Coordinates of C-alpha atoms and ligand atoms in Angstrom, one line a residue:
X1 CA 0.0 0.0 0.0
X2 CA 1.3 3.4 -0.9
X3 CA 1.4 5.9 2.0
X4 CA -1.1 8.9 1.8
X5 CA 1.5 11.6 2.5
X6 CA 3.0 13.6 -0.3
X7 CA 6.2 12.1 -1.8
X8 CA 9.5 13.8 -0.7
X9 CA 10.2 15.2 -4.2
X10 CA 6.8 17.0 -4.2
X11 CA 7.3 18.3 -0.6
X12 CA 10.7 19.6 -1.6
X13 CA 9.3 21.3 -4.7
X14 CA 6.4 22.9 -2.7
X15 CA 8.8 24.1 0.0
X16 CA 11.0 25.8 -2.6
X17 CA 7.9 27.6 -3.9
X18 CA 7.1 28.7 -0.4
X19 CA 10.3 30.6 0.2
X20 CA 9.4 34.2 0.7
X21 CA 5.7 33.6 0.5
X22 CA 3.6 35.5 3.0
X23 CA 1.6 32.9 5.0
X24 CA -1.0 35.6 5.8
X25 CA -1.5 36.3 2.1
X26 CA -1.6 32.6 1.3
X27 CA -4.2 32.0 4.1
X28 CA -6.4 34.8 2.7
X29 CA -6.2 33.4 -0.8
X30 CA -6.9 29.9 0.4
X31 CA -9.9 31.1 2.5
X32 CA -11.3 33.0 -0.5
X33 CA -10.9 29.9 -2.8
X34 CA -12.6 27.7 -0.1
X35 CA -15.5 30.2 0.2
X36 CA -15.9 30.2 -3.6
X37 CA -16.2 26.4 -3.6
X38 CA -18.7 26.5 -0.6
X39 CA -20.8 29.0 -2.6
X40 CA -21.0 26.7 -5.5
X41 CA -18.1 28.2 -7.5
X42 CA -15.1 26.4 -9.0
X43 CA -11.4 26.7 -9.5
X44 CA -12.0 29.5 -12.0
X45 CA -11.3 31.7 -8.9
X46 CA -7.6 30.6 -9.1
X47 CA -6.1 33.1 -11.5
X48 CA -2.5 33.9 -10.3
X49 CA 0.7 32.1 -9.3
X50 CA 0.0 33.0 -5.7
X51 CA -3.6 31.6 -5.9
X52 CA -2.4 28.4 -7.4
X53 CA 0.2 27.9 -4.7
X54 CA -2.4 28.7 -2.0
X55 CA -4.8 26.1 -3.5
X56 CA -2.0 23.5 -3.7
X57 CA -1.0 24.1 -0.1
X58 CA -4.6 23.9 1.1
X59 CA -5.9 21.0 -1.0
X60 CA -3.2 19.1 -2.8
X61 CA -2.2 16.9 0.2
X62 CA -5.8 15.8 0.8
X63 CA -6.7 15.2 -2.8
X64 CA -3.4 13.3 -3.2
X65 CA -4.3 11.1 -0.3
X66 CA -7.8 10.4 -1.7
X67 CA -6.4 9.4 -5.1
X68 CA -3.7 7.3 -3.5
X69 CA -6.3 5.5 -1.4
X70 CA -8.5 4.9 -4.4
X71 CA -5.6 3.5 -6.5
X72 CA -4.5 1.3 -3.6
X73 CA -8.0 -0.2 -3.5
X74 CA -8.0 -0.7 -7.2
X75 CA -4.6 -2.4 -7.1
X76 CA -5.8 -4.7 -4.3
X77 CA -8.7 -5.8 -6.4
X78 CA -6.5 -6.0 -9.5
X79 CA -3.0 -6.9 -8.5
X80 CA -2.0 -7.5 -12.1
X81 CA -2.9 -3.9 -13.2
X82 CA 0.1 -2.4 -14.9
X83 CA -0.8 0.6 -17.0
X84 CA 1.9 2.1 -19.1
X85 CA 0.3 5.5 -19.7
X86 CA -1.9 7.9 -17.8
X87 CA -4.4 10.6 -18.9
X88 CA -5.1 13.0 -16.0
X89 CA -8.2 15.2 -16.9
X90 CA -8.8 18.3 -14.9
X91 CA -5.3 17.8 -13.6
X92 CA -4.9 21.1 -11.8
X93 CA -1.5 21.1 -10.0
X94 CA -0.9 17.5 -11.1
X95 CA -2.0 15.8 -7.9
X96 CA -3.4 12.6 -9.4
X97 CA -0.4 12.2 -11.7
X98 CA 1.9 12.4 -8.6
X99 CA -0.3 9.8 -6.8
X100 CA -0.4 7.5 -9.8
X101 CA 3.3 7.7 -10.3
X102 CA 3.8 6.6 -6.7
X103 CA 1.3 3.7 -6.7
X104 CA 1.9 2.4 -10.2
X105 CA 5.6 1.7 -11.0
X106 CA 4.6 0.5 -14.5
X107 CA 3.5 4.0 -15.7
X108 CA 5.9 5.4 -18.3
X109 CA 4.1 8.4 -19.8
X110 CA 1.8 11.0 -18.3
X111 CA -0.5 13.4 -20.2
X112 CA -2.4 16.1 -18.2
X113 CA -5.1 18.3 -19.3
X114 CA -6.7 21.4 -17.7
X115 CA -8.2 24.7 -18.6
X116 CA -6.6 26.7 -15.8
X117 CA -3.4 28.5 -16.8
X118 CA -2.1 29.2 -13.2
X119 CA -2.6 25.6 -12.0
X120 CA -1.0 24.3 -15.2
X121 CA 2.1 26.5 -14.7
X122 CA 2.4 25.4 -11.1
X123 CA 2.2 21.8 -12.1
X124 CA 5.0 22.2 -14.6
X125 CA 7.1 23.9 -12.1
X126 CA 6.6 21.3 -9.4
X127 CA 7.6 18.3 -11.6
X128 CA 10.9 19.9 -12.8
X129 CA 12.9 17.9 -10.2
X130 CA 10.9 14.6 -10.5
X131 CA 12.6 11.8 -12.3
X132 CA 9.2 10.1 -13.2
X133 CA 7.2 13.2 -14.1
X134 CA 9.7 15.8 -15.6
X135 CA 8.8 14.7 -19.1
X136 CA 5.0 14.9 -18.8
X137 CA 2.8 16.5 -21.4
X138 CA 0.4 19.1 -20.1
X139 CA -2.3 20.3 -22.6
X140 CA -4.3 23.4 -21.9
X141 CA -7.9 23.5 -22.8
X142 CA -11.5 22.7 -22.0
X143 CA -11.8 19.0 -21.2
X144 CA -14.4 18.0 -23.8
X145 CA -12.7 19.7 -26.7
X146 CA -9.1 18.7 -25.6
X147 CA -10.2 15.1 -25.1
X148 CA -11.3 14.9 -28.7
X149 CA -7.6 15.2 -29.8
X150 CA -6.1 13.3 -26.9
X151 CA -4.7 9.8 -27.3
X152 CA -6.3 7.0 -25.4
X153 CA -4.6 5.8 -22.2
X154 CA -4.5 2.6 -20.1
X155 CA -5.5 4.6 -17.1
X156 CA -7.7 7.8 -17.2
X157 CA -8.3 9.8 -14.0
X158 CA -10.6 12.7 -13.2
X159 CA -10.0 13.7 -9.6
X160 CA -12.2 16.3 -7.9
X161 CA -13.1 17.6 -11.4
X162 CA -16.6 16.4 -12.3
X163 CA -18.1 18.6 -9.6
X164 CA -16.9 21.7 -11.3
X165 CA -18.9 21.0 -14.4
X166 CA -22.5 22.1 -15.2
X167 CA -25.0 19.3 -14.8
X168 CA -25.5 19.1 -18.6
X169 CA -21.7 18.8 -19.3
X170 CA -21.2 15.7 -17.1
X171 CA -22.8 13.0 -19.3
X172 CA -20.9 14.0 -22.4
X173 CA -17.7 14.3 -20.4
X174 CA -18.2 10.8 -18.9
X175 CA -18.7 9.4 -22.4
X176 CA -15.5 11.2 -23.6
X177 CA -13.4 10.0 -20.7
X178 CA -14.6 6.4 -21.2
X179 CA -13.9 6.6 -25.0
X180 CA -10.2 7.5 -24.1
X181 CA -10.0 4.6 -21.5
X182 CA -8.1 1.6 -22.8
X183 CA -8.3 -0.3 -19.5
X184 CA -9.4 1.7 -16.4
X185 CA -11.2 5.0 -15.6
X186 CA -10.9 6.3 -12.0
X187 CA -13.2 9.1 -10.9
X188 CA -12.7 10.7 -7.4
X189 CA -15.0 13.3 -5.9
X190 CA -15.4 14.8 -2.4
X191 CA -17.1 12.4 0.0
X192 CA -20.2 14.4 0.3
X193 CA -23.8 13.3 -0.6
X194 CA -23.5 15.3 -3.8
X195 CA -20.1 14.0 -4.7
X196 CA -21.4 10.5 -4.2
X197 CA -24.5 11.3 -6.3
X198 CA -22.3 12.4 -9.2
X199 CA -20.3 9.2 -9.0
X200 CA -23.4 7.1 -8.9
X201 CA -24.9 8.8 -12.0
X202 CA -21.6 8.4 -13.9
X203 CA -21.2 4.8 -12.8
X204 CA -24.7 3.9 -14.0
X205 CA -24.2 5.7 -17.3
X206 CA -20.9 3.9 -18.1
X207 CA -22.1 0.5 -16.9
X208 CA -24.8 1.0 -19.6
X209 CA -22.0 1.7 -22.0
X210 CA -20.3 -1.6 -21.1
X211 CA -18.1 -0.7 -18.1
X212 CA -17.5 -3.0 -15.1
X213 CA -16.8 -1.8 -11.6
X214 CA -13.4 -2.8 -10.1
X215 CA -13.7 -0.8 -6.9
X216 CA -15.2 0.1 -4.5
X217 CA -18.4 -1.9 -5.3
X218 CA -18.1 -5.7 -5.5
X219 CA -20.8 -5.8 -8.2
X220 CA -22.1 -3.9 -11.3
X221 CA -25.6 -3.7 -9.9
X222 CA -27.5 -0.8 -8.2
X223 CA -26.0 0.7 -5.1
X224 CA -27.8 -0.9 -2.1
X225 CA -27.4 2.3 0.1
X226 CA -30.4 4.5 0.6
X227 CA -30.5 8.2 1.6
X228 CA -29.5 9.6 4.0
X229 CA -26.7 7.1 3.8
X230 CA -24.1 7.5 1.0
X231 CA -21.0 5.6 0.0
X232 CA -17.8 7.4 1.0
X233 CA -14.5 6.7 2.6
X234 CA -12.0 8.6 4.7
X235 CA -8.2 8.9 4.5
X236 CA -6.1 10.3 7.4
X237 CA -3.0 12.3 6.3
X238 CA -0.4 14.3 8.0
X239 CA -0.6 18.1 7.7
X240 CA 2.4 20.0 6.3
X241 CA 3.5 22.8 8.6
X242 CA 2.6 25.4 5.9
X243 CA -0.8 23.8 5.6
X244 CA -1.4 24.2 9.4
X245 CA -0.3 27.8 9.2
X246 CA -2.6 28.8 6.3
X247 CA -5.6 26.8 7.6
X248 CA -4.9 27.9 11.2
X249 CA -5.2 24.2 12.1
X250 CA -4.1 22.8 15.4
X251 CA -4.2 19.0 14.8
X252 CA -1.2 17.6 12.9
X253 CA -3.4 15.5 10.7
X254 CA -6.6 15.8 8.6
X255 CA -9.2 13.3 7.5
X256 CA -10.2 13.6 3.9
X257 CA -13.6 12.2 2.9
X258 CA -13.9 11.0 -0.6
X259 CA -16.1 9.0 -3.0
X260 CA -14.7 7.1 -6.0
X261 CA -15.3 4.6 -8.7
X262 CA -12.9 2.6 -10.8
X263 CA -14.4 1.3 -14.0
X264 CA -12.8 -1.3 -16.2
X265 CA -13.2 -2.6 -19.7
X266 CA -13.1 -6.3 -18.6
X267 CA -14.9 -7.7 -15.5
X268 CA -12.7 -8.1 -12.5
X269 CA -11.8 -11.8 -11.8
X270 CA -12.5 -11.9 -8.1
X271 CA -14.6 -9.5 -6.0
X272 CA -14.4 -9.1 -2.3
X273 CA -16.9 -7.3 0.0
X274 CA -16.2 -3.6 0.8
X275 CA -16.1 -2.3 4.4
X276 CA -18.4 0.7 4.4
X277 CA -17.8 2.1 7.9
X278 CA -15.3 1.6 10.7
X279 CA -16.1 -1.8 12.1
X280 CA -16.9 -2.2 15.8
X281 CA -14.6 -4.6 17.6
X282 CA -15.5 -6.1 20.9
X283 CA -14.3 -9.2 22.8
X284 CA -17.5 -11.0 21.6
X285 CA -17.5 -10.1 17.9
X286 CA -16.6 -7.8 15.1
X287 CA -19.6 -6.0 13.6
X288 CA -19.0 -4.6 10.1
X289 CA -21.2 -2.9 7.5
X290 CA -20.2 -4.6 4.2
X291 CA -21.3 -4.0 0.6
X292 CA -21.4 -7.5 -1.0
X293 CA -22.4 -8.9 -4.4
X294 CA -25.8 -9.7 -2.8
X295 CA -26.4 -6.3 -1.3
X296 CA -25.7 -4.7 2.1
X297 CA -24.7 -7.0 4.9
X298 CA -24.3 -6.2 8.6
X299 CA -21.7 -8.9 9.3
X300 CA -21.1 -10.2 12.8
X301 CA -18.0 -12.3 13.1
X302 CA -18.0 -14.1 16.5
X303 CA -14.8 -14.4 18.6
X304 CA -15.3 -18.2 18.8
X305 CA -14.6 -18.4 15.1
X306 CA -10.9 -17.6 15.8
X307 CA -9.5 -17.4 12.3
X308 CA -12.4 -15.3 10.9
X309 CA -12.4 -13.0 14.0
X310 CA -8.6 -12.4 13.7
X311 CA -9.0 -11.4 10.1
X312 CA -12.1 -9.2 10.7
X313 CA -10.3 -7.4 13.6
X314 CA -8.0 -6.0 11.0
X315 CA -10.7 -4.6 8.7
X316 CA -10.7 -0.8 8.3
X317 CA -13.2 1.4 6.6
X318 CA -12.7 1.2 2.9
X319 CA -10.9 -2.2 2.9
X320 CA -11.7 -5.1 0.7
X321 CA -13.0 -7.7 3.2
X322 CA -11.7 -11.1 2.2
X323 CA -15.1 -12.7 2.4
X324 CA -15.4 -14.2 -1.0
X325 CA -18.4 -13.1 -3.0
X326 CA -20.3 -15.1 -5.6
Ligands
SAM1 C1 -10.6 21.0 -7.7 S1 -9.5 21.0 -9.0 C2 -8.8 19.4 -8.9 C3 -7.4 19.3 -9.4 C4 -6.7 18.0 -9.3 N1 -7.3 17.0 -10.2 C5 -6.7 17.5 -7.9 O1 -7.3 16.4 -7.6 O2 -6.1 18.1 -7.1 C6 -10.5 20.9 -10.5 C7 -9.7 21.1 -11.7 O3 -10.5 20.8 -12.8 C8 -10.3 21.7 -13.8 N2 -11.5 21.8 -14.7 C9 -12.7 22.0 -14.3 N3 -13.6 22.0 -15.4 C10 -12.8 21.9 -16.5 C11 -13.0 21.8 -17.8 N4 -14.3 21.9 -18.3 N5 -12.0 21.6 -18.7 C12 -10.7 21.4 -18.2 N6 -10.4 21.5 -16.9 C13 -11.4 21.7 -16.0 C14 -10.0 23.0 -13.1 O4 -9.3 24.0 -13.9 C15 -9.2 22.5 -11.9 O5 -7.8 22.5 -12.2

C-alpha cells in the first residue's frame, strides 16, 4: 500500500515555492478559494501564481491522499494492473499524476489536461525535479474539446473535477473519458452526498456503455445504500507545517472524505466485499457494514470463530474484506 502523504520530491518542490511567500497572504487566498467552492463556484477563482500555490497548499495533500487510497483499493482488487500511460483530466497542479506515479511503477508516460493557466504553470514547475514526471505533457484546454484530440490511455483519471462542471456537461464528459480509456477509468470526488450522487450517476451511465466496476463496489448492480446514507471513505493524512499555518489548524493531521469509482473494460476476476464504515470490535464479535455482491450486509464475526475473527479485527473502513463473494 502506498502511503497517503506527499512524496518527498513533491514536498521539496512545494517548500521551494514557499520561500518568501507570505503565510497571511496565502491564508487569505486559500480562504477565498474555499469560500468560492462552498458557494458553488469552482477553481476559476484561481487566476494567479499565488492563488495556485495557496490552492496547492490547502488542498493538494488531501486530494493526493484520496487518489492514492482509491488507487491502492483498485490495485488490491486487480494486483495484475500495470498501466503504461496515464491521462489526468482536470489535472490542476498535477495531484493525481503524482499519486499514480507513486502507486503504479509501471507508468511510463503522463498526459495532463486542464483549462486553468495558473494551475498548469504550477504543475509544470513542481515536476521539474521529478525523475518520473519531468517529461510529462500538459495540454491546456476545455476538457471536452481537448479530449477529442487526446490519445487513449491505459488509465484515465478525473480527480475532484466532475463537480466543477455544469450538470449538462457531465454525461458528455463521462462518455468522452470512457472513450479514451483503454483499461481503467478512475473518478474521485469529495465524499459528500452530492459527490457520491455524481459518482453514482456516472457509474450507471458507463455501466450501460459496457463498463464494469473494479472498486469500491463488488458488483455492477445498483447501489444498495439508501439516503440519507451515502458511499464514502476517509483517509487520514499528516498536515504540512505550511498547511497548518494557512488553515490555522491545530491538529497535525486531517481526515479527507472522498467517494470514488474505478471502472474497467473487462470484468474483475474476483470480487471481495467492501467495508463501508469503521467496524466495531468487541471481545465478543466484530460487527461490520459490508457491501457485498448480494447487497448490504451487517456482518457479525464471533470471537469463537478464531480465524475469521482475527481477520475481521484488521478490517478498516474502505478495505476489501476477504469474504469471497459469488
Ligand atoms: C478541484 S481542481 C482538482 C485538481 C486535481 N485534479 C486534484 O485532484 O487536485 C479541479 C480542476 O478541474 C479543472 N477543470 C474544471 N472544469 C474543467 C473543464 N471543463 N476543462 C478542463 N479543466 C477543467 C479546473 O481547472 C481544476 O484544475
